[in-house]
PDB file of C-alpha atoms and ligand atoms in Angstrom:
ATOM      1  CA  MET J   1      89.707 -98.577 -54.582  1.00 55.00           C
ATOM      2  CA  ASN J   2      87.570-101.652 -54.156  1.00 57.00           C
ATOM      3  CA  LEU J   3      89.071-103.578 -51.267  1.00 63.00           C
ATOM      4  CA  GLY J   4      86.197-106.024 -51.176  1.00 72.00           C
ATOM      5  CA  ARG J   5      86.147-109.530 -52.499  1.00 81.00           C
ATOM      6  CA  GLY J   6      85.959-110.514 -56.155  1.00 85.00           C
ATOM      7  CA  PRO J   7      87.445-108.851 -59.239  1.00 93.00           C
ATOM      8  CA  VAL J   8      87.182-105.142 -59.996  1.00 95.00           C
ATOM      9  CA  GLU J   9      85.599-104.310 -63.344  1.00 95.00           C
ATOM     10  CA  GLY J  10      88.036-102.440 -65.594  1.00 97.00           C
ATOM     11  CA  ASP J  11      90.316-102.567 -68.633  1.00 98.00           C
ATOM     12  CA  ALA J  12      91.958-105.902 -67.826  1.00 97.00           C
ATOM     13  CA  PHE J  13      93.071-106.580 -71.403  1.00 97.00           C
ATOM     14  CA  GLY J  14      94.601-103.127 -71.840  1.00 97.00           C
ATOM     15  CA  GLN J  15      96.374-103.195 -68.495  1.00 97.00           C
ATOM     16  CA  ALA J  16      97.848-106.604 -69.339  1.00 96.00           C
ATOM     17  CA  LEU J  17      99.133-105.244 -72.668  1.00 97.00           C
ATOM     18  CA  LEU J  18     100.637-102.202 -70.919  1.00 97.00           C
ATOM     19  CA  ALA J  19     102.381-104.461 -68.402  1.00 96.00           C
ATOM     20  CA  ARG J  20     103.815-106.583 -71.225  1.00 95.00           C
ATOM     21  CA  GLN J  21     104.972-103.523 -73.121  1.00 96.00           C
ATOM     22  CA  GLU J  22     106.764-102.344 -69.963  1.00 96.00           C
ATOM     23  CA  GLY J  23     108.479-105.724 -69.686  1.00 94.00           C
ATOM     24  CA  LYS J  24     106.473-106.851 -66.670  1.00 94.00           C
ATOM     25  CA  VAL J  25     104.434-110.028 -66.351  1.00 85.00           C
ATOM     26  CA  GLY J  26     101.353-109.423 -68.484  1.00 80.00           C
ATOM     27  CA  ASP J  27      99.684-112.786 -68.629  1.00 88.00           C
ATOM     28  CA  ILE J  28      96.234-112.535 -70.170  1.00 92.00           C
ATOM     29  CA  VAL J  29      93.814-114.914 -68.533  1.00 95.00           C
ATOM     30  CA  SER J  30      90.558-115.576 -70.348  1.00 96.00           C
ATOM     31  CA  GLU J  31      87.485-116.666 -68.439  1.00 97.00           C
ATOM     32  CA  ARG J  32      84.536-118.219 -70.283  1.00 98.00           C
ATOM     33  CA  ASP J  33      81.048-118.186 -68.803  1.00 98.00           C
ATOM     34  CA  ASP J  34      81.095-121.959 -68.291  1.00 98.00           C
ATOM     35  CA  GLY J  35      83.965-121.427 -65.863  1.00 97.00           C
ATOM     36  CA  LEU J  36      86.792-122.380 -68.242  1.00 98.00           C
ATOM     37  CA  VAL J  37      89.917-120.388 -67.413  1.00 97.00           C
ATOM     38  CA  GLU J  38      92.854-120.373 -69.846  1.00 96.00           C
ATOM     39  CA  LEU J  39      96.084-118.490 -70.402  1.00 95.00           C
ATOM     40  CA  ASP J  40      95.865-116.596 -73.715  1.00 89.00           C
ATOM     41  CA  PRO J  41      98.758-117.943 -75.826  1.00 84.00           C
ATOM     42  CA  PHE J  42      98.366-115.250 -78.490  1.00 86.00           C
ATOM     43  CA  ASP J  43     101.385-113.021 -79.121  1.00 89.00           C
ATOM     44  CA  TYR J  44      99.960-109.517 -79.374  1.00 95.00           C
ATOM     45  CA  PHE J  45     103.320-107.867 -80.021  1.00 96.00           C
ATOM     46  CA  SER J  46     105.047-109.923 -82.737  1.00 95.00           C
ATOM     47  CA  PRO J  47     104.793-108.357 -86.181  1.00 96.00           C
ATOM     48  CA  PRO J  48     102.330-110.316 -88.294  1.00 96.00           C
ATOM     49  CA  HIS J  49     103.951-112.468 -90.975  1.00 95.00           C
ATOM     50  CA  GLY J  50     103.318-115.504 -93.154  1.00 95.00           C
ATOM     51  CA  PRO J  51     101.056-116.359 -96.078  1.00 96.00           C
ATOM     52  CA  VAL J  52      97.777-115.286 -94.456  1.00 96.00           C
ATOM     53  CA  TRP J  53      99.212-111.913 -93.494  1.00 97.00           C
ATOM     54  CA  ASP J  54     100.522-111.449 -97.060  1.00 98.00           C
ATOM     55  CA  TRP J  55      97.043-112.385 -98.285  1.00 98.00           C
ATOM     56  CA  VAL J  56      95.495-109.701 -96.032  1.00 98.00           C
ATOM     57  CA  VAL J  57      98.033-107.060 -97.080  1.00 98.00           C
ATOM     58  CA  ALA J  58      97.347-107.740-100.774  1.00 98.00           C
ATOM     59  CA  ARG J  59      93.631-107.133-100.194  1.00 98.00           C
ATOM     60  CA  ALA J  60      93.805-104.098 -97.897  1.00 97.00           C
ATOM     61  CA  GLY J  61      93.748-100.683 -99.576  1.00 95.00           C
ATOM     62  CA  HIS J  62      95.724 -97.542 -98.811  1.00 97.00           C
ATOM     63  CA  ARG J  63      93.556 -95.862 -96.177  1.00 98.00           C
ATOM     64  CA  ILE J  64      92.762 -98.595 -93.669  1.00 98.00           C
ATOM     65  CA  LEU J  65      90.735 -98.858 -90.475  1.00 98.00           C
ATOM     66  CA  ASP J  66      92.199-101.511 -88.143  1.00 98.00           C
ATOM     67  CA  ILE J  67      89.215-102.686 -86.071  1.00 98.00           C
ATOM     68  CA  GLY J  68      90.193-104.128 -82.675  1.00 98.00           C
ATOM     69  CA  ALA J  69      93.820-103.133 -83.158  1.00 98.00           C
ATOM     70  CA  GLY J  70      95.037-104.509 -79.810  1.00 98.00           C
ATOM     71  CA  ALA J  71      98.704-103.644 -79.320  1.00 98.00           C
ATOM     72  CA  GLY J  72      98.827-102.320 -82.886  1.00 98.00           C
ATOM     73  CA  ARG J  73     101.030-104.960 -84.517  1.00 98.00           C
ATOM     74  CA  ALA J  74      99.039-104.964 -87.790  1.00 98.00           C
ATOM     75  CA  ALA J  75      98.741-101.166 -87.848  1.00 98.00           C
ATOM     76  CA  LEU J  76     102.507-100.790 -87.317  1.00 98.00           C
ATOM     77  CA  ALA J  77     103.334-103.261 -90.088  1.00 98.00           C
ATOM     78  CA  LEU J  78     100.986-101.547 -92.566  1.00 98.00           C
ATOM     79  CA  GLN J  79     102.214 -98.102 -91.518  1.00 98.00           C
ATOM     80  CA  ALA J  80     105.793 -99.223 -92.259  1.00 98.00           C
ATOM     81  CA  MET J  81     104.620-100.116 -95.789  1.00 98.00           C
ATOM     82  CA  GLY J  82     103.466 -96.537 -96.281  1.00 98.00           C
ATOM     83  CA  ARG J  83      99.771 -97.206 -95.779  1.00 98.00           C
ATOM     84  CA  GLN J  84      97.576 -94.788 -93.852  1.00 98.00           C
ATOM     85  CA  VAL J  85      96.147 -96.706 -90.895  1.00 98.00           C
ATOM     86  CA  LEU J  86      93.809 -95.724 -88.084  1.00 98.00           C
ATOM     87  CA  ALA J  87      94.049 -98.178 -85.172  1.00 98.00           C
ATOM     88  CA  LEU J  88      90.695 -98.386 -83.389  1.00 98.00           C
ATOM     89  CA  ASP J  89      90.064-100.145 -80.101  1.00 98.00           C
ATOM     90  CA  VAL J  90      87.644 -99.871 -77.177  1.00 97.00           C
ATOM     91  CA  SER J  91      90.370-100.602 -74.637  1.00 98.00           C
ATOM     92  CA  PRO J  92      92.088 -97.434 -73.328  1.00 98.00           C
ATOM     93  CA  GLY J  93      95.142 -99.505 -72.370  1.00 98.00           C
ATOM     94  CA  ALA J  94      95.392-101.041 -75.843  1.00 98.00           C
ATOM     95  CA  VAL J  95      95.161 -97.628 -77.507  1.00 98.00           C
ATOM     96  CA  GLU J  96      97.878 -96.320 -75.159  1.00 98.00           C
ATOM     97  CA  VAL J  97     100.067 -99.314 -76.071  1.00 98.00           C
ATOM     98  CA  CYS J  98      99.503 -98.537 -79.777  1.00 98.00           C
ATOM     99  CA  ARG J  99     100.565 -94.908 -79.250  1.00 98.00           C
ATOM    100  CA  ARG J 100     103.631 -95.786 -77.193  1.00 98.00           C
ATOM    101  CA  GLY J 101     104.569 -98.416 -79.777  1.00 98.00           C
ATOM    102  CA  GLY J 102     104.563 -95.828 -82.558  1.00 98.00           C
ATOM    103  CA  VAL J 103     101.131 -96.131 -84.209  1.00 98.00           C
ATOM    104  CA  ALA J 104     100.630 -92.664 -85.714  1.00 98.00           C
ATOM    105  CA  SER J 105      96.852 -92.605 -85.740  1.00 98.00           C
ATOM    106  CA  THR J 106      94.620 -94.111 -83.053  1.00 98.00           C
ATOM    107  CA  PHE J 107      90.979 -93.927 -82.018  1.00 98.00           C
ATOM    108  CA  LEU J 108      89.584 -94.951 -78.651  1.00 98.00           C
ATOM    109  CA  GLY J 109      86.005 -96.119 -79.039  1.00 98.00           C
ATOM    110  CA  THR J 110      83.707 -98.182 -81.206  1.00 96.00           C
ATOM    111  CA  VAL J 111      83.134 -97.993 -84.942  1.00 97.00           C
ATOM    112  CA  LEU J 112      79.871 -96.188 -84.116  1.00 96.00           C
ATOM    113  CA  ASP J 113      81.790 -93.556 -82.115  1.00 98.00           C
ATOM    114  CA  LEU J 114      84.178 -93.100 -85.027  1.00 98.00           C
ATOM    115  CA  ALA J 115      81.342 -92.784 -87.549  1.00 98.00           C
ATOM    116  CA  ALA J 116      79.878 -89.984 -85.413  1.00 98.00           C
ATOM    117  CA  THR J 117      83.058 -87.928 -86.048  1.00 98.00           C
ATOM    118  CA  GLY J 118      82.570 -88.077 -89.862  1.00 98.00           C
ATOM    119  CA  PRO J 119      86.049 -89.348 -90.809  1.00 98.00           C
ATOM    120  CA  VAL J 120      87.516 -89.318 -94.340  1.00 98.00           C
ATOM    121  CA  PRO J 121      86.210 -92.586 -95.856  1.00 98.00           C
ATOM    122  CA  PHE J 122      88.369 -95.715 -95.576  1.00 98.00           C
ATOM    123  CA  ASP J 123      89.414 -97.849 -98.583  1.00 97.00           C
ATOM    124  CA  SER J 124      89.255-100.988 -96.457  1.00 98.00           C
ATOM    125  CA  PHE J 125      88.661-102.403 -93.022  1.00 98.00           C
ATOM    126  CA  ILE J 126      90.871-105.014 -91.396  1.00 98.00           C
ATOM    127  CA  ALA J 127      89.949-107.156 -88.404  1.00 98.00           C
ATOM    128  CA  ILE J 128      92.892-109.418 -87.579  1.00 97.00           C
ATOM    129  CA  ASN J 129      91.705-112.018 -85.111  1.00 95.00           C
ATOM    130  CA  SER J 130      88.782-109.627 -84.627  1.00 96.00           C
ATOM    131  CA  LEU J 131      86.127-110.750 -87.138  1.00 97.00           C
ATOM    132  CA  SER J 132      84.602-112.515 -84.136  1.00 97.00           C
ATOM    133  CA  ILE J 133      83.874-109.032 -82.757  1.00 96.00           C
ATOM    134  CA  VAL J 134      82.598-107.566 -86.018  1.00 94.00           C
ATOM    135  CA  PHE J 135      79.998-110.345 -86.263  1.00 94.00           C
ATOM    136  CA  SER J 136      79.260-110.726 -82.556  1.00 92.00           C
ATOM    137  CA  PRO J 137      75.506-110.914 -82.002  1.00 84.00           C
ATOM    138  CA  THR J 138      75.718-108.375 -79.187  1.00 83.00           C
ATOM    139  CA  GLN J 139      77.663-105.821 -81.235  1.00 78.00           C
ATOM    140  CA  ALA J 140      75.694-106.072 -84.481  1.00 78.00           C
ATOM    141  CA  VAL J 141      73.230-103.242 -83.795  1.00 80.00           C
ATOM    142  CA  GLY J 142      74.374-100.207 -85.767  1.00 90.00           C
ATOM    143  CA  PHE J 143      77.863-101.665 -86.334  1.00 92.00           C
ATOM    144  CA  HIS J 144      77.489-102.462 -90.017  1.00 93.00           C
ATOM    145  CA  ASP J 145      75.582 -99.258 -90.866  1.00 94.00           C
ATOM    146  CA  ALA J 146      78.455 -97.383 -89.228  1.00 96.00           C
ATOM    147  CA  LEU J 147      81.021 -99.277 -91.337  1.00 96.00           C
ATOM    148  CA  ARG J 148      79.088 -98.433 -94.486  1.00 95.00           C
ATOM    149  CA  ALA J 149      78.953 -94.784 -93.463  1.00 97.00           C
ATOM    150  CA  ILE J 150      82.742 -94.539 -93.105  1.00 98.00           C
ATOM    151  CA  GLY J 151      83.750 -96.613 -96.162  1.00 98.00           C
ATOM    152  CA  HIS J 152      83.343 -96.360 -99.913  1.00 97.00           C
ATOM    153  CA  PRO J 153      80.551 -98.444-101.488  1.00 96.00           C
ATOM    154  CA  ASP J 154      83.135-101.147-102.380  1.00 96.00           C
ATOM    155  CA  SER J 155      85.479-100.978 -99.350  1.00 98.00           C
ATOM    156  CA  PRO J 156      86.256-104.586 -98.344  1.00 98.00           C
ATOM    157  CA  LEU J 157      86.507-106.079 -94.879  1.00 98.00           C
ATOM    158  CA  VAL J 158      89.486-108.426 -94.498  1.00 98.00           C
ATOM    159  CA  GLY J 159      90.354-110.386 -91.402  1.00 98.00           C
ATOM    160  CA  THR J 160      90.798-113.650 -89.593  1.00 97.00           C
ATOM    161  CA  ILE J 161      88.452-115.726 -87.477  1.00 97.00           C
ATOM    162  CA  LEU J 162      88.486-119.078 -85.729  1.00 97.00           C
ATOM    163  CA  ASP J 163      86.517-122.041 -87.083  1.00 98.00           C
ATOM    164  CA  PRO J 164      85.052-123.412 -83.826  1.00 98.00           C
ATOM    165  CA  TYR J 165      84.490-126.878 -85.287  1.00 97.00           C
ATOM    166  CA  ARG J 166      88.179-127.568 -85.768  1.00 96.00           C
ATOM    167  CA  THR J 167      88.543-128.912 -82.254  1.00 96.00           C
ATOM    168  CA  ASP J 168      88.010-132.240 -80.570  1.00 97.00           C
ATOM    169  CA  ALA J 169      88.429-130.930 -77.025  1.00 97.00           C
ATOM    170  CA  PRO J 170      85.472-132.198 -74.950  1.00 98.00           C
ATOM    171  CA  VAL J 171      85.270-128.927 -72.989  1.00 98.00           C
ATOM    172  CA  HIS J 172      84.727-126.932 -76.215  1.00 98.00           C
ATOM    173  CA  LEU J 173      82.372-129.479 -77.781  1.00 98.00           C
ATOM    174  CA  ALA J 174      80.252-129.444 -74.614  1.00 98.00           C
ATOM    175  CA  TYR J 175      80.146-125.627 -74.699  1.00 98.00           C
ATOM    176  CA  GLN J 176      78.996-125.700 -78.329  1.00 98.00           C
ATOM    177  CA  GLU J 177      76.318-128.256 -77.489  1.00 98.00           C
ATOM    178  CA  ALA J 178      75.053-126.122 -74.591  1.00 98.00           C
ATOM    179  CA  ASN J 179      74.889-123.118 -76.934  1.00 98.00           C
ATOM    180  CA  ARG J 180      72.810-125.064 -79.459  1.00 98.00           C
ATOM    181  CA  ALA J 181      70.501-126.304 -76.708  1.00 98.00           C
ATOM    182  CA  ALA J 182      69.971-122.700 -75.604  1.00 97.00           C
ATOM    183  CA  GLY J 183      69.163-121.619 -79.192  1.00 96.00           C
ATOM    184  CA  ARG J 184      72.471-119.822 -79.743  1.00 96.00           C
ATOM    185  CA  MET J 185      75.009-120.420 -82.499  1.00 96.00           C
ATOM    186  CA  ALA J 186      77.523-123.059 -81.466  1.00 98.00           C
ATOM    187  CA  GLY J 187      80.459-120.652 -81.786  1.00 98.00           C
ATOM    188  CA  GLU J 188      79.048-117.838 -79.668  1.00 97.00           C
ATOM    189  CA  VAL J 189      81.395-117.333 -76.731  1.00 97.00           C
ATOM    190  CA  ARG J 190      80.640-115.216 -73.682  1.00 97.00           C
ATOM    191  CA  TRP J 191      83.889-114.375 -71.957  1.00 97.00           C
ATOM    192  CA  ARG J 192      86.039-111.756 -70.302  1.00 97.00           C
ATOM    193  CA  VAL J 193      89.726-111.125 -69.746  1.00 97.00           C
ATOM    194  CA  ARG J 194      91.209-111.172 -66.246  1.00 96.00           C
ATOM    195  CA  PHE J 195      94.423-109.444 -65.223  1.00 95.00           C
ATOM    196  CA  GLN J 196      95.501-109.334 -61.607  1.00 94.00           C
ATOM    197  CA  ARG J 197      92.356-108.100 -59.766  1.00 94.00           C
ATOM    198  CA  LEU J 198      90.806-106.598 -62.905  1.00 96.00           C
ATOM    199  CA  ALA J 199      88.062-108.129 -65.036  1.00 97.00           C
ATOM    200  CA  ASP J 200      86.822-106.816 -68.378  1.00 97.00           C
ATOM    201  CA  PRO J 201      83.027-106.662 -68.636  1.00 96.00           C
ATOM    202  CA  TRP J 202      81.526-109.942 -69.874  1.00 96.00           C
ATOM    203  CA  HIS J 203      80.904-109.787 -73.627  1.00 95.00           C
ATOM    204  CA  SER J 204      80.048-112.090 -76.527  1.00 95.00           C
ATOM    205  CA  ILE J 205      82.052-112.873 -79.619  1.00 96.00           C
ATOM    206  CA  LEU J 206      81.217-115.212 -82.481  1.00 97.00           C
ATOM    207  CA  TRP J 207      83.448-117.865 -83.955  1.00 98.00           C
ATOM    208  CA  ALA J 208      82.067-119.270 -87.178  1.00 98.00           C
ATOM    209  CA  CYS J 209      83.001-121.680 -89.966  1.00 98.00           C
ATOM    210  CA  PRO J 210      83.027-120.203 -93.508  1.00 98.00           C
ATOM    211  CA  GLU J 211      79.443-121.360 -94.259  1.00 98.00           C
ATOM    212  CA  GLU J 212      78.115-119.707 -91.077  1.00 97.00           C
ATOM    213  CA  LEU J 213      80.165-116.574 -91.664  1.00 97.00           C
ATOM    214  CA  ALA J 214      78.744-116.274 -95.187  1.00 97.00           C
ATOM    215  CA  GLU J 215      75.204-116.489 -93.812  1.00 96.00           C
ATOM    216  CA  ILE J 216      75.660-114.041 -90.924  1.00 94.00           C
ATOM    217  CA  ALA J 217      77.619-111.627 -93.075  1.00 95.00           C
ATOM    218  CA  GLY J 218      74.770-111.744 -95.605  1.00 95.00           C
ATOM    219  CA  TRP J 219      72.307-110.579 -92.941  1.00 92.00           C
ATOM    220  CA  ALA J 220      74.632-107.665 -92.174  1.00 93.00           C
ATOM    221  CA  GLY J 221      74.993-106.660 -95.842  1.00 94.00           C
ATOM    222  CA  TRP J 222      78.321-108.332 -96.663  1.00 96.00           C
ATOM    223  CA  ARG J 223      79.217-111.037 -99.195  1.00 98.00           C
ATOM    224  CA  LEU J 224      81.931-113.537 -98.277  1.00 98.00           C
ATOM    225  CA  VAL J 225      83.974-113.705-101.479  1.00 98.00           C
ATOM    226  CA  GLU J 226      87.165-115.518-100.488  1.00 98.00           C
ATOM    227  CA  THR J 227      88.688-117.491 -97.635  1.00 98.00           C
ATOM    228  CA  THR J 228      92.186-118.815 -97.039  1.00 98.00           C
ATOM    229  CA  PRO J 229      93.271-121.391 -94.449  1.00 95.00           C
ATOM    230  CA  THR J 230      95.936-120.808 -91.796  1.00 90.00           C
ATOM    231  CA  ALA J 231      98.207-123.338 -90.112  1.00 88.00           C
ATOM    232  CA  ASP J 232      95.795-123.525 -87.140  1.00 90.00           C
ATOM    233  CA  ALA J 233      92.007-123.448 -86.822  1.00 94.00           C
ATOM    234  CA  ARG J 234      91.754-119.851 -87.994  1.00 95.00           C
ATOM    235  CA  TYR J 235      91.116-118.727 -91.549  1.00 97.00           C
ATOM    236  CA  GLY J 236      91.346-115.516 -93.491  1.00 98.00           C
ATOM    237  CA  ALA J 237      88.142-114.043 -94.904  1.00 98.00           C
ATOM    238  CA  LEU J 238      87.504-111.316 -97.456  1.00 98.00           C
ATOM    239  CA  LEU J 239      84.060-109.732 -97.461  1.00 98.00           C
ATOM    240  CA  ARG J 240      82.657-107.102 -99.772  1.00 97.00           C
ATOM    241  CA  PRO J 241      79.647-104.868 -99.181  1.00 96.00           C
ATOM    242  CA  GLU J 242      76.494-105.895-101.005  1.00 94.00           C
ATOM    243  CA  PRO J 243      75.199-103.056-103.162  1.00 89.00           C
ATOM    244  CA  THR J 244      72.409-101.172-101.351  1.00 78.00           C
TER     245      THR J 244
HETATM  246  C1  SAM M   1      91.747-110.633 -80.118  1.00 58.43           C
HETATM  247  S1  SAM M   1      92.240-108.959 -79.946  1.00 58.43           S
HETATM  248  C2  SAM M   1      93.001-108.720 -81.530  1.00 58.43           C
HETATM  249  C3  SAM M   1      94.112-107.703 -81.494  1.00 58.43           C
HETATM  250  C4  SAM M   1      94.845-107.437 -82.803  1.00 58.43           C
HETATM  251  N1  SAM M   1      93.971-107.275 -83.958  1.00 58.43           N
HETATM  252  C5  SAM M   1      95.895-108.490 -83.073  1.00 58.43           C
HETATM  253  O1  SAM M   1      95.744-109.247 -84.032  1.00 58.43           O
HETATM  254  O2  SAM M   1      96.873-108.538 -82.338  1.00 58.43           O
HETATM  255  C6  SAM M   1      90.678-108.144 -80.097  1.00 58.43           C
HETATM  256  C7  SAM M   1      90.728-106.635 -79.854  1.00 58.43           C
HETATM  257  O3  SAM M   1      89.441-106.078 -80.114  1.00 58.43           O
HETATM  258  C8  SAM M   1      89.145-105.086 -79.148  1.00 58.43           C
HETATM  259  N2  SAM M   1      87.676-104.929 -79.124  1.00 58.43           N
HETATM  260  C9  SAM M   1      86.746-105.654 -78.471  1.00 58.43           C
HETATM  261  N3  SAM M   1      85.503-105.190 -78.734  1.00 58.43           N
HETATM  262  C10 SAM M   1      85.672-104.156 -79.603  1.00 58.43           C
HETATM  263  C11 SAM M   1      84.772-103.265 -80.263  1.00 58.43           C
HETATM  264  N4  SAM M   1      83.460-103.321 -80.093  1.00 58.43           N
HETATM  265  N5  SAM M   1      85.291-102.315 -81.084  1.00 58.43           N
HETATM  266  C12 SAM M   1      86.622-102.220 -81.259  1.00 58.43           C
HETATM  267  N6  SAM M   1      87.522-103.030 -80.659  1.00 58.43           N
HETATM  268  C13 SAM M   1      87.051-103.983 -79.849  1.00 58.43           C
HETATM  269  C14 SAM M   1      89.789-105.626 -77.876  1.00 58.43           C
HETATM  270  O4  SAM M   1      90.026-104.590 -76.944  1.00 58.43           O
HETATM  271  C15 SAM M   1      91.076-106.228 -78.436  1.00 58.43           C
HETATM  272  O5  SAM M   1      92.106-105.282 -78.473  1.00 58.43           O
END
């Protein structure tokens, strides 16, 4: 055990989810690399509902890969509808929470790890609040080839993502400006989760408006075919693979 100063690197996000599932205090604190610290207001356990969720469900197929499943709320809802869902996450704690919560099929690892096991192809991929991971500049290498390898030629990718420009908070606008000045996309966010003494490794995600998403997705071999707004700054996006 590290009894020194400073946080201990580990599965902060997963341990926070486990604590919440056990009814303990599981506040998820996010830390951005400009020093901004915030309490994550997202409810990882409530079943998804509402027009955007219905929109996702109508576009997801029967055999679904849930990328970045978190506590498994989307996987559980789809499973209850009779769909076949594999909940994938890199956080051991999150995958454990999925299992304990009743998700029948889970995978601990990345999409690349899954592709290496040669799974039965998926009809669709969902990334609820996780498209920012799928299109993260640091995760792109091999990610989209792996998705192609485990899908059918027309398997869509459906998910939600935050439009970073729908804010007027000076702290976020300044972060975007600093990104641009450093040659990065405005919506690239380097952050980590903190829980008690634990800290996830620092990693980058990408928030993008529909025009940016269309462009980045195009580089990765996807076509943005449809978007739908949500009540907040997020939006739903449906992407289809470009023919190879
Ligand atoms: C914002 S949470 C979304 C959770 C869930 N989809 C929901 O809507 O409640 C993002 C999830 O992606 C996972 N994640 C981060 N990087 C990942 C990667 N490279 N592959 C798979 N999952 C990843 C995190 O552990 C976390 O559970």
